[in-house]
Tab-separated table of C-alpha atoms in Angstrom:
chain	number	residue	atom	x	y	z
A	967	UNK	CA	168.474	58.819	156.590
A	968	UNK	CA	165.264	60.537	157.298
A	969	UNK	CA	162.144	58.601	156.642
A	970	UNK	CA	159.351	60.411	154.976
A	971	UNK	CA	156.138	59.405	156.748
A	972	UNK	CA	152.999	60.109	154.820
A	973	UNK	CA	149.802	60.640	156.913
A	974	UNK	CA	146.745	59.610	155.307
A	975	UNK	CA	143.759	61.415	156.765
A	976	UNK	CA	140.334	60.752	156.473
A	977	UNK	CA	139.440	60.764	152.775
A	978	UNK	CA	136.144	60.799	151.034
A	979	UNK	CA	135.939	58.318	148.254
A	980	UNK	CA	133.535	59.533	145.572
A	981	UNK	CA	131.744	56.982	143.409
A	982	UNK	CA	133.007	56.910	140.024
A	983	UNK	CA	130.976	58.802	137.577
A	984	UNK	CA	129.070	56.280	135.295
A	985	UNK	CA	129.527	57.018	131.656
A	986	UNK	CA	127.169	56.071	128.785
A	987	UNK	CA	129.192	52.873	128.320
A	988	UNK	CA	128.653	51.928	132.000
A	989	UNK	CA	124.841	52.473	131.690
A	990	UNK	CA	124.517	50.549	128.387
A	991	UNK	CA	126.568	47.731	129.920
A	992	UNK	CA	124.320	47.485	132.968
A	993	UNK	CA	121.183	47.611	130.760
A	994	UNK	CA	122.440	44.772	128.457
A	995	UNK	CA	123.543	42.659	131.503
A	996	UNK	CA	120.369	43.268	133.540
A	997	UNK	CA	118.071	43.633	130.577
A	998	UNK	CA	115.160	45.961	129.913
A	999	UNK	CA	112.018	44.206	128.541
A	1000	UNK	CA	108.531	45.581	127.864
A	1001	UNK	CA	106.383	42.675	126.839
A	1002	UNK	CA	102.761	42.942	125.904
A	1003	UNK	CA	100.391	40.434	124.675
A	1004	UNK	CA	96.774	41.576	124.055
A	1005	UNK	CA	93.920	39.757	122.548
A	1006	UNK	CA	90.615	41.117	121.873
A	1007	UNK	CA	87.635	38.672	121.243
A	1008	UNK	CA	84.035	39.135	120.799
A	1009	UNK	CA	81.662	36.168	121.392
A	1010	UNK	CA	84.564	33.641	120.894
A	1011	UNK	CA	85.859	35.258	117.704
A	1012	UNK	CA	89.284	36.642	117.938
A	1013	UNK	CA	89.174	40.200	116.468
A	1014	UNK	CA	92.577	41.449	117.100
A	1015	UNK	CA	95.949	39.981	118.685
A	1016	UNK	CA	98.750	42.366	119.395
A	1017	UNK	CA	101.999	40.482	120.642
A	1018	UNK	CA	104.759	43.199	121.255
A	1019	UNK	CA	108.128	42.780	122.813
A	1020	UNK	CA	110.624	45.668	123.200
A	1021	UNK	CA	113.836	44.191	124.450
A	1022	UNK	CA	116.949	46.024	125.341
A	1023	UNK	CA	119.265	43.251	126.573
A	1024	UNK	CA	121.835	40.814	125.575
A	1025	UNK	CA	120.671	37.737	123.884
A	1026	UNK	CA	121.538	35.638	126.925
A	1027	UNK	CA	119.420	37.820	129.101
A	1028	UNK	CA	116.374	37.797	126.786
A	1029	UNK	CA	116.540	33.998	126.340
A	1030	UNK	CA	116.647	33.529	130.106
A	1031	UNK	CA	113.537	35.979	130.463
A	1032	UNK	CA	111.540	34.258	127.648
A	1033	UNK	CA	112.251	30.765	129.028
A	1034	UNK	CA	111.256	31.890	132.611
A	1035	UNK	CA	107.930	33.293	131.380
A	1036	UNK	CA	107.301	30.670	128.811
A	1037	UNK	CA	107.422	33.134	125.970
A	1038	UNK	CA	109.735	31.209	123.551
A	1039	UNK	CA	106.952	29.658	121.573
A	1040	UNK	CA	103.680	31.406	121.611
A	1041	UNK	CA	102.011	29.979	118.615
A	1042	UNK	CA	102.133	26.484	119.795
A	1043	UNK	CA	100.184	27.421	122.988
A	1044	UNK	CA	97.679	29.270	121.227
A	1045	UNK	CA	94.201	27.349	120.707
A	1046	UNK	CA	92.214	30.175	119.231
A	1047	UNK	CA	91.243	30.100	115.617
A	1048	UNK	CA	93.017	32.630	113.136
A	1049	UNK	CA	91.099	34.097	110.150
A	1050	UNK	CA	91.567	31.110	107.719
A	1051	UNK	CA	90.197	28.670	110.225
A	1052	UNK	CA	87.343	30.982	111.193
A	1053	UNK	CA	86.459	31.305	107.473
A	1054	UNK	CA	86.582	27.582	106.905
A	1055	UNK	CA	84.327	26.969	109.931
A	1056	UNK	CA	81.742	29.412	108.784
A	1057	UNK	CA	81.797	27.741	105.111
A	1058	UNK	CA	81.319	24.334	106.709
A	1059	UNK	CA	78.364	25.689	108.943
A	1060	UNK	CA	76.966	27.499	105.793
A	1061	UNK	CA	77.174	24.193	103.824
A	1062	UNK	CA	75.555	22.140	106.622
A	1063	UNK	CA	72.693	24.692	106.704
A	1064	UNK	CA	72.235	24.726	103.052
A	1065	UNK	CA	72.331	20.881	102.885
A	1066	UNK	CA	69.847	20.710	105.691
A	1067	UNK	CA	67.531	23.195	103.957
A	1068	UNK	CA	67.786	21.236	100.593
A	1069	UNK	CA	66.948	18.001	102.336
A	1070	UNK	CA	64.020	19.438	104.202
A	1071	UNK	CA	62.559	20.970	100.996
A	1072	UNK	CA	63.121	17.701	99.124
A	1073	UNK	CA	61.354	15.701	102.049
A	1074	UNK	CA	58.403	18.084	101.834
A	1075	UNK	CA	58.087	17.703	98.089
A	1076	UNK	CA	58.330	13.954	98.273
A	1077	UNK	CA	55.715	13.779	100.975
A	1078	UNK	CA	53.447	16.349	98.955
A	1079	UNK	CA	53.759	14.064	96.048
A	1080	UNK	CA	53.105	10.940	97.906
A	1081	UNK	CA	50.124	12.433	99.566
A	1082	UNK	CA	48.637	13.615	96.369
A	1083	UNK	CA	49.273	10.191	94.612
A	1084	UNK	CA	47.507	8.444	97.452
A	1085	UNK	CA	44.523	10.760	97.133
A	1086	UNK	CA	44.367	10.248	93.486
A	1087	UNK	CA	44.666	6.476	93.834
A	1088	UNK	CA	41.720	6.669	96.467
A	1089	UNK	CA	39.795	8.815	94.225
A	1090	UNK	CA	40.198	6.443	91.343
A	1091	UNK	CA	39.159	3.427	93.345
A	1092	UNK	CA	36.249	5.275	94.635
A	1093	UNK	CA	34.964	6.115	91.145
A	1094	UNK	CA	35.524	2.708	89.796
A	1095	UNK	CA	33.676	0.990	92.850
């Protein structure tokens, strides 16, 4: 029986062409994350906050990313005032200012009345003496 011998010559292995499914699988596995957190403040007053995350990844990949960069819970780490807190602070400040003004005006009136009353008493004593 003759044996057939196949010779394998040098062959070139071409990389398998990546289809769309392979690309999507790689992106979901590795993840593509565009993460932006921008805060615009003027004299300590927060004017604008932009917190944007564009994520193309599997849930596991995103959760690993968020945990690694401490982005799971932004609100609890934020110490800035929001609009309601800022308005409340302004109202409290305005109320204190108005109260202080009323008290100062009352003090001036009391001093004025007491000062005139003392002058009248002195004048009356001087006339009767």
